[in-house]
mmCIF file of C-alpha atoms in Angstrom:
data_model
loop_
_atom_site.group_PDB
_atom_site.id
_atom_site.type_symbol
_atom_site.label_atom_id
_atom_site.label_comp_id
_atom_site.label_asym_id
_atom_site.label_seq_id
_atom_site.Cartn_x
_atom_site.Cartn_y
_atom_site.Cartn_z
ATOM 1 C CA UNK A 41 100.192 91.982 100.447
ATOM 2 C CA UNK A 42 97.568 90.837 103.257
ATOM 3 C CA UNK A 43 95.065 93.151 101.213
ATOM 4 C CA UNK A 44 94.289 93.505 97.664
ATOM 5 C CA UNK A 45 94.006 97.146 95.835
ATOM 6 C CA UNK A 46 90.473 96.304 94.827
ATOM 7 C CA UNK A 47 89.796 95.947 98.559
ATOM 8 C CA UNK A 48 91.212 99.289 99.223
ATOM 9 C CA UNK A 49 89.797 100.700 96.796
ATOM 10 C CA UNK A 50 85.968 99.713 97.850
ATOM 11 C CA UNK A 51 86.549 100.058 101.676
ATOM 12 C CA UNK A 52 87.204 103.597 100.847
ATOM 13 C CA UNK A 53 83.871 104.077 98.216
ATOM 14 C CA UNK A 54 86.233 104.651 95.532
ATOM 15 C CA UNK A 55 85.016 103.347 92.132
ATOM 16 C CA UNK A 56 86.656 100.092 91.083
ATOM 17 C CA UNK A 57 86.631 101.914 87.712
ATOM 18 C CA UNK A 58 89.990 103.635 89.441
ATOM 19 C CA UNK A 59 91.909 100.490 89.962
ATOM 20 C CA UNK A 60 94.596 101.251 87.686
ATOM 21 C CA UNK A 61 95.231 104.670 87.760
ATOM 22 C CA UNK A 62 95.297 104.285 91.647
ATOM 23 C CA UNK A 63 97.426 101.070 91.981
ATOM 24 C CA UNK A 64 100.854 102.751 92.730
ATOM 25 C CA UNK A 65 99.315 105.025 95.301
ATOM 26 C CA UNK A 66 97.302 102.344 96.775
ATOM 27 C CA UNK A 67 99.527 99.544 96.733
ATOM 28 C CA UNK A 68 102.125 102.156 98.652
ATOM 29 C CA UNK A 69 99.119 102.480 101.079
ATOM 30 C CA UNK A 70 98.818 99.171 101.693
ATOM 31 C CA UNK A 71 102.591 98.724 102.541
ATOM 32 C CA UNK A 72 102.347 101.552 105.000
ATOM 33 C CA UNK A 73 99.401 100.198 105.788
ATOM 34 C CA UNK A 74 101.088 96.984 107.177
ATOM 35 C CA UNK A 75 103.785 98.751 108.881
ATOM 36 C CA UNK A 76 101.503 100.755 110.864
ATOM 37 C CA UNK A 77 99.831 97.076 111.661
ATOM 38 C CA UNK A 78 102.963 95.545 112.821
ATOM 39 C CA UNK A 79 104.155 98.640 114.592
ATOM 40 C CA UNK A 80 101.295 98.375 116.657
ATOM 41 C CA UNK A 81 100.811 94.886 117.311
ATOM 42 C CA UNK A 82 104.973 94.866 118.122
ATOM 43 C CA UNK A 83 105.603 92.022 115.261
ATOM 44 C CA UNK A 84 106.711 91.394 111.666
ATOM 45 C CA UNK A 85 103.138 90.524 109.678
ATOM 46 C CA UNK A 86 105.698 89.132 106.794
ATOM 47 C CA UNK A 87 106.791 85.602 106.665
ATOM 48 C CA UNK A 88 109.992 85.007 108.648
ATOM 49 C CA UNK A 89 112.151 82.070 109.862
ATOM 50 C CA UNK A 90 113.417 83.127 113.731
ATOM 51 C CA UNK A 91 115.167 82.350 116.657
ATOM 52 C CA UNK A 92 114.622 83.060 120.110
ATOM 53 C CA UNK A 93 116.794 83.148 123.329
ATOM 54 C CA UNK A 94 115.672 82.733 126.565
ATOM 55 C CA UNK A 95 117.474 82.449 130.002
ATOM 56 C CA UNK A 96 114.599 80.813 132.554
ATOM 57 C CA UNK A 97 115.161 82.548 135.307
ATOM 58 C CA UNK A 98 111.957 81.753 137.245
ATOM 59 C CA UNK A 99 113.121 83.898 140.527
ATOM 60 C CA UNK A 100 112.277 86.760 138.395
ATOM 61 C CA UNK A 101 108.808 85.612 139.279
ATOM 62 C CA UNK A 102 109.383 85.018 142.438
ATOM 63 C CA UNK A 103 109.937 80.722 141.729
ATOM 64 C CA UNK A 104 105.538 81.053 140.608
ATOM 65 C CA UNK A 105 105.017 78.640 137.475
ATOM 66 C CA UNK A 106 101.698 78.860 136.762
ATOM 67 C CA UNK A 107 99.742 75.375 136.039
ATOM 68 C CA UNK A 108 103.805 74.105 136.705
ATOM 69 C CA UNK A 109 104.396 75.791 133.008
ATOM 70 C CA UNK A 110 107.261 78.095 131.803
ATOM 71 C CA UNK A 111 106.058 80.402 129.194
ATOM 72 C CA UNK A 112 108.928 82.009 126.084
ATOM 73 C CA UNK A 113 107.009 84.955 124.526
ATOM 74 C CA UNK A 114 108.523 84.969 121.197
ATOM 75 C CA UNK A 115 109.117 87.967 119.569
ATOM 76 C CA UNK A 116 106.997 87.468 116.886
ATOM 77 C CA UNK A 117 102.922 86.883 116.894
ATOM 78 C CA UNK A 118 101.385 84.828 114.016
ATOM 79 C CA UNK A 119 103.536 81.304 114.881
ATOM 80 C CA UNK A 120 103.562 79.149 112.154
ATOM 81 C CA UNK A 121 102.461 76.265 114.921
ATOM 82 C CA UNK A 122 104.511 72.856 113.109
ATOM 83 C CA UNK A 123 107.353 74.982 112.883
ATOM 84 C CA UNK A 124 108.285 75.718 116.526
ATOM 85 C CA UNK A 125 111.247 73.342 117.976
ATOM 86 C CA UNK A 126 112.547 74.181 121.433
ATOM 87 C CA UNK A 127 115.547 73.456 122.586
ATOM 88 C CA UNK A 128 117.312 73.827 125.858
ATOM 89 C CA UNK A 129 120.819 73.735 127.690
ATOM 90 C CA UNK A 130 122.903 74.617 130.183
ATOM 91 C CA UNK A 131 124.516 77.628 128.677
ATOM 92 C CA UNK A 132 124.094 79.571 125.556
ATOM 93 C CA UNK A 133 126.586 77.489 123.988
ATOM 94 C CA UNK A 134 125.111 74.206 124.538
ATOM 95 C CA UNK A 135 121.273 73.998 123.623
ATOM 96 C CA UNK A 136 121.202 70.846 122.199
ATOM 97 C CA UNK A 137 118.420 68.717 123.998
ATOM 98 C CA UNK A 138 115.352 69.125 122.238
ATOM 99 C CA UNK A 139 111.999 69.515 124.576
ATOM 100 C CA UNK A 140 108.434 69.126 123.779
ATOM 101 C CA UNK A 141 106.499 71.838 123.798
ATOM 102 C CA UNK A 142 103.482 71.635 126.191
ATOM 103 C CA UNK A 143 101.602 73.838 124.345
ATOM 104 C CA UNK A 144 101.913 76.932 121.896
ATOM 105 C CA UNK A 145 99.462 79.877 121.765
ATOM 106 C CA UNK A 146 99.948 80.566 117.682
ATOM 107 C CA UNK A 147 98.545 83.640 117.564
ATOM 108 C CA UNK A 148 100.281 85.233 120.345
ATOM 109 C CA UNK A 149 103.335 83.920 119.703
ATOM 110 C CA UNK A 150 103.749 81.568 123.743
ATOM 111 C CA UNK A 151 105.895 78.647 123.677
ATOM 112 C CA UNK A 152 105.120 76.531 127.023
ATOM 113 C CA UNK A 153 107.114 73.820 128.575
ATOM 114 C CA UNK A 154 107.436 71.999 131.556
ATOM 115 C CA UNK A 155 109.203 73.620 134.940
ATOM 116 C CA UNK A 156 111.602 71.135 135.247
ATOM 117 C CA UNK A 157 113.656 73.824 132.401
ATOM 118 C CA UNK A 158 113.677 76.156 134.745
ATOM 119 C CA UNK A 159 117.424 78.021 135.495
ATOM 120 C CA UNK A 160 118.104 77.020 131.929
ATOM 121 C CA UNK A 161 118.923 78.603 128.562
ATOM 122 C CA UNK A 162 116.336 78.007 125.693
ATOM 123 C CA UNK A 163 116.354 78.188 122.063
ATOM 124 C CA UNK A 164 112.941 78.556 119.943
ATOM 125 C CA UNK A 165 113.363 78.332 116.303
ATOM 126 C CA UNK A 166 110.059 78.676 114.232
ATOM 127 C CA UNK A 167 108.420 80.695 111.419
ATOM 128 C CA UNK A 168 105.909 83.311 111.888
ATOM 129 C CA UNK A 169 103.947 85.717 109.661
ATOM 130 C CA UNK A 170 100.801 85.842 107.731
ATOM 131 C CA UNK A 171 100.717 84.427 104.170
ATOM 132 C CA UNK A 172 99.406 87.032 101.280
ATOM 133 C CA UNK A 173 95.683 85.904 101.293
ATOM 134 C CA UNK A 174 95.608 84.130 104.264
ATOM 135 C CA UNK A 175 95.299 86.961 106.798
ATOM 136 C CA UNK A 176 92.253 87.035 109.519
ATOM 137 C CA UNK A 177 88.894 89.150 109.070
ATOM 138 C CA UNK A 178 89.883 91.380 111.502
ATOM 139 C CA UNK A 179 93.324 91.820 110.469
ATOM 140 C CA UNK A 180 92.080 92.453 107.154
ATOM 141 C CA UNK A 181 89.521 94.924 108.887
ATOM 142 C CA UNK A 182 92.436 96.656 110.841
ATOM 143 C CA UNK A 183 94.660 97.367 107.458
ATOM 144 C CA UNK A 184 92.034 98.307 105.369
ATOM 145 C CA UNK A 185 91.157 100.792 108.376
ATOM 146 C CA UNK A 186 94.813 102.265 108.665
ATOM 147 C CA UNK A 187 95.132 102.174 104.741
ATOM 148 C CA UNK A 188 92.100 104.559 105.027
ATOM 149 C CA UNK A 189 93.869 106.585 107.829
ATOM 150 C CA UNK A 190 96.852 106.545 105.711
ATOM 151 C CA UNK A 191 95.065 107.669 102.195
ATOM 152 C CA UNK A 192 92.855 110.214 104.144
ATOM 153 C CA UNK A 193 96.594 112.058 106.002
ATOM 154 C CA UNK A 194 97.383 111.971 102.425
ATOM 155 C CA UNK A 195 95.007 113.489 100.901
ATOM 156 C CA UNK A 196 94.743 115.921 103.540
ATOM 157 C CA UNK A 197 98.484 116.708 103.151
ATOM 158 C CA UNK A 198 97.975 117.438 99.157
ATOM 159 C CA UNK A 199 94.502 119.894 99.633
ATOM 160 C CA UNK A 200 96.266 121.300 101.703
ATOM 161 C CA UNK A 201 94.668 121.825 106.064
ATOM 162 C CA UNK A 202 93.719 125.023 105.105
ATOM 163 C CA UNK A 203 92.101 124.993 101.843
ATOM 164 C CA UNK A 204 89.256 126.783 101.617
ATOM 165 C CA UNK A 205 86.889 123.678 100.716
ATOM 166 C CA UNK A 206 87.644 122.488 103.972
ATOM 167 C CA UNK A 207 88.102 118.772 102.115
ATOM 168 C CA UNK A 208 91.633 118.538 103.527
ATOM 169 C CA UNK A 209 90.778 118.769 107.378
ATOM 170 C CA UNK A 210 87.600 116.495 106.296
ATOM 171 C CA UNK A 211 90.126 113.874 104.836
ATOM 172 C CA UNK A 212 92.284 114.080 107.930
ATOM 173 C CA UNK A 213 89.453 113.879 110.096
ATOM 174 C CA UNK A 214 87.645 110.462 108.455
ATOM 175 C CA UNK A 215 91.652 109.249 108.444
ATOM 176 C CA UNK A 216 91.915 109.866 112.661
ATOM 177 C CA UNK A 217 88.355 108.229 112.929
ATOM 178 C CA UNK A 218 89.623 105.249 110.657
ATOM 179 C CA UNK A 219 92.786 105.117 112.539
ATOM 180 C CA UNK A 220 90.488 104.711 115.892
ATOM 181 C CA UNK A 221 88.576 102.054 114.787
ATOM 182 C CA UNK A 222 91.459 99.853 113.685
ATOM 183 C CA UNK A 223 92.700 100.067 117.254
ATOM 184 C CA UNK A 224 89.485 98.700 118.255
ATOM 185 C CA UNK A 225 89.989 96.455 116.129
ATOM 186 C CA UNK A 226 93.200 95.260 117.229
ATOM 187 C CA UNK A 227 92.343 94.744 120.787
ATOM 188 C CA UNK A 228 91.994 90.974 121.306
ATOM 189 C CA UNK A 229 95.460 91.134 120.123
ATOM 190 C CA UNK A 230 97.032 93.266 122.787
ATOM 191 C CA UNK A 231 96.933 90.833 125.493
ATOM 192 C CA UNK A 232 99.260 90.793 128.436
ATOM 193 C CA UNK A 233 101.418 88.020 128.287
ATOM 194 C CA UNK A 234 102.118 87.589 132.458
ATOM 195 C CA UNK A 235 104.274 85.173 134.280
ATOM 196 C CA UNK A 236 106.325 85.016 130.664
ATOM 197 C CA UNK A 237 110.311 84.981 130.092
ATOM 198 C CA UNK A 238 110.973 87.630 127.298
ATOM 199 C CA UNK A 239 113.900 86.877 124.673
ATOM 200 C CA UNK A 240 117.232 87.506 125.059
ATOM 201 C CA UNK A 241 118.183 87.817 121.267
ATOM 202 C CA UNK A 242 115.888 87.728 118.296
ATOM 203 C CA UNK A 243 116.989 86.731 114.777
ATOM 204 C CA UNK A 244 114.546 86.247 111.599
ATOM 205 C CA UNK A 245 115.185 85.941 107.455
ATOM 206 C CA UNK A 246 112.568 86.805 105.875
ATOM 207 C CA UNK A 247 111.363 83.550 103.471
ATOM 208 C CA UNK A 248 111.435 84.536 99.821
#
């Protein structure tokens, strides 16, 4: 997990003292919690070996290569960088020639080579995902955010909405305002990729 249940537990000003009576419930948080994360950010957060297809058709862009660079957005963000190997070919059949790779935006998951590719097929094989403990600030910050979101719906869904303590529309409320700020959150990630060839096929096995 990209979170711990300690972390969890003290983002939501729970006491730590709760740890282990809470771990099944939290730890299932977490997982949801990560689900929600990749939902939103259209990738898989866990570690996985891929493979992308690409046709480079650059009249789909009207023949405009920007700085004389194609660009493969890969279907996953969070590019393990050493990984990536490109190949290209004629047809799907026959990418064989490996190609350097110009340059490779990790994060976002953009492969770029040269234009001379272009009107050819393209294989990108590479591993992506976020090691357990290795995960940004702000990712961190986003999870623990929708873990809140999640835990708050929860709670809101056992008080019941219309309890007459008013706690379970208080939990749901803190969850939608938790769930709000981990958008915010995610917003440097939710960048438009433009000018960028999209995959054909996507494969991944997840690394044990």
């Amino acid at each position: 997990m990209l979170v711990t249940v300690n972390e969890v537990i003290s983002s939501m000003g729970l006491s730590l003292s709760l740890a282990a009576d809470l771990k099944p419930t939290v730890t299932s948080t977490i997982l949801k919690a990560q689900h929600r994360l990749g939902t939103e950010l259209g990738t898989s957060l866990p570690i996985h070996d891929c493979t992308d297809y690409f046709y480079l058709n650059t009249d789909l862009f009207s023949g405009v290569v920007p700085d004389g660079m194609i660009r493969m957005k890969l279907d996953n963000m969070f590019v393990h960088r050493q990984t990536v190997v490109v190949r290209v070919g004629a047809n799907m059949s026959s990418m064989a020639q490996v190609v350097q790779a110009l340059a490779i935006d990790a994060e976002q998951g953009i492969v770029f080579i040269s234009e001379e590719y272009a009107g050819m097929y393209a294989m990108v094989e590479y591993r992506s995902g976020i090691e357990d403990g290795e995960a940004p600030e702000d990712i961190k910050q986003a999870i623990l955010l929708f873990a809140s979101m999640v835990f708050g719906a929860s709670l809101a869904a056992s008080n019941g909405s219309g309890d007459s303590t008013g706690g379970g529309k208080t939990s749901e409320k803190a969850g939608q305002r938790a769930g709000d700020l981990a958008q915010g959150v995610l917003g440097r990630y939710k960048k438009s990729a433009f000018f960028a060839f999209r995959s054909l096929v996507h494969e991944q096995v997840a690394v044990e």
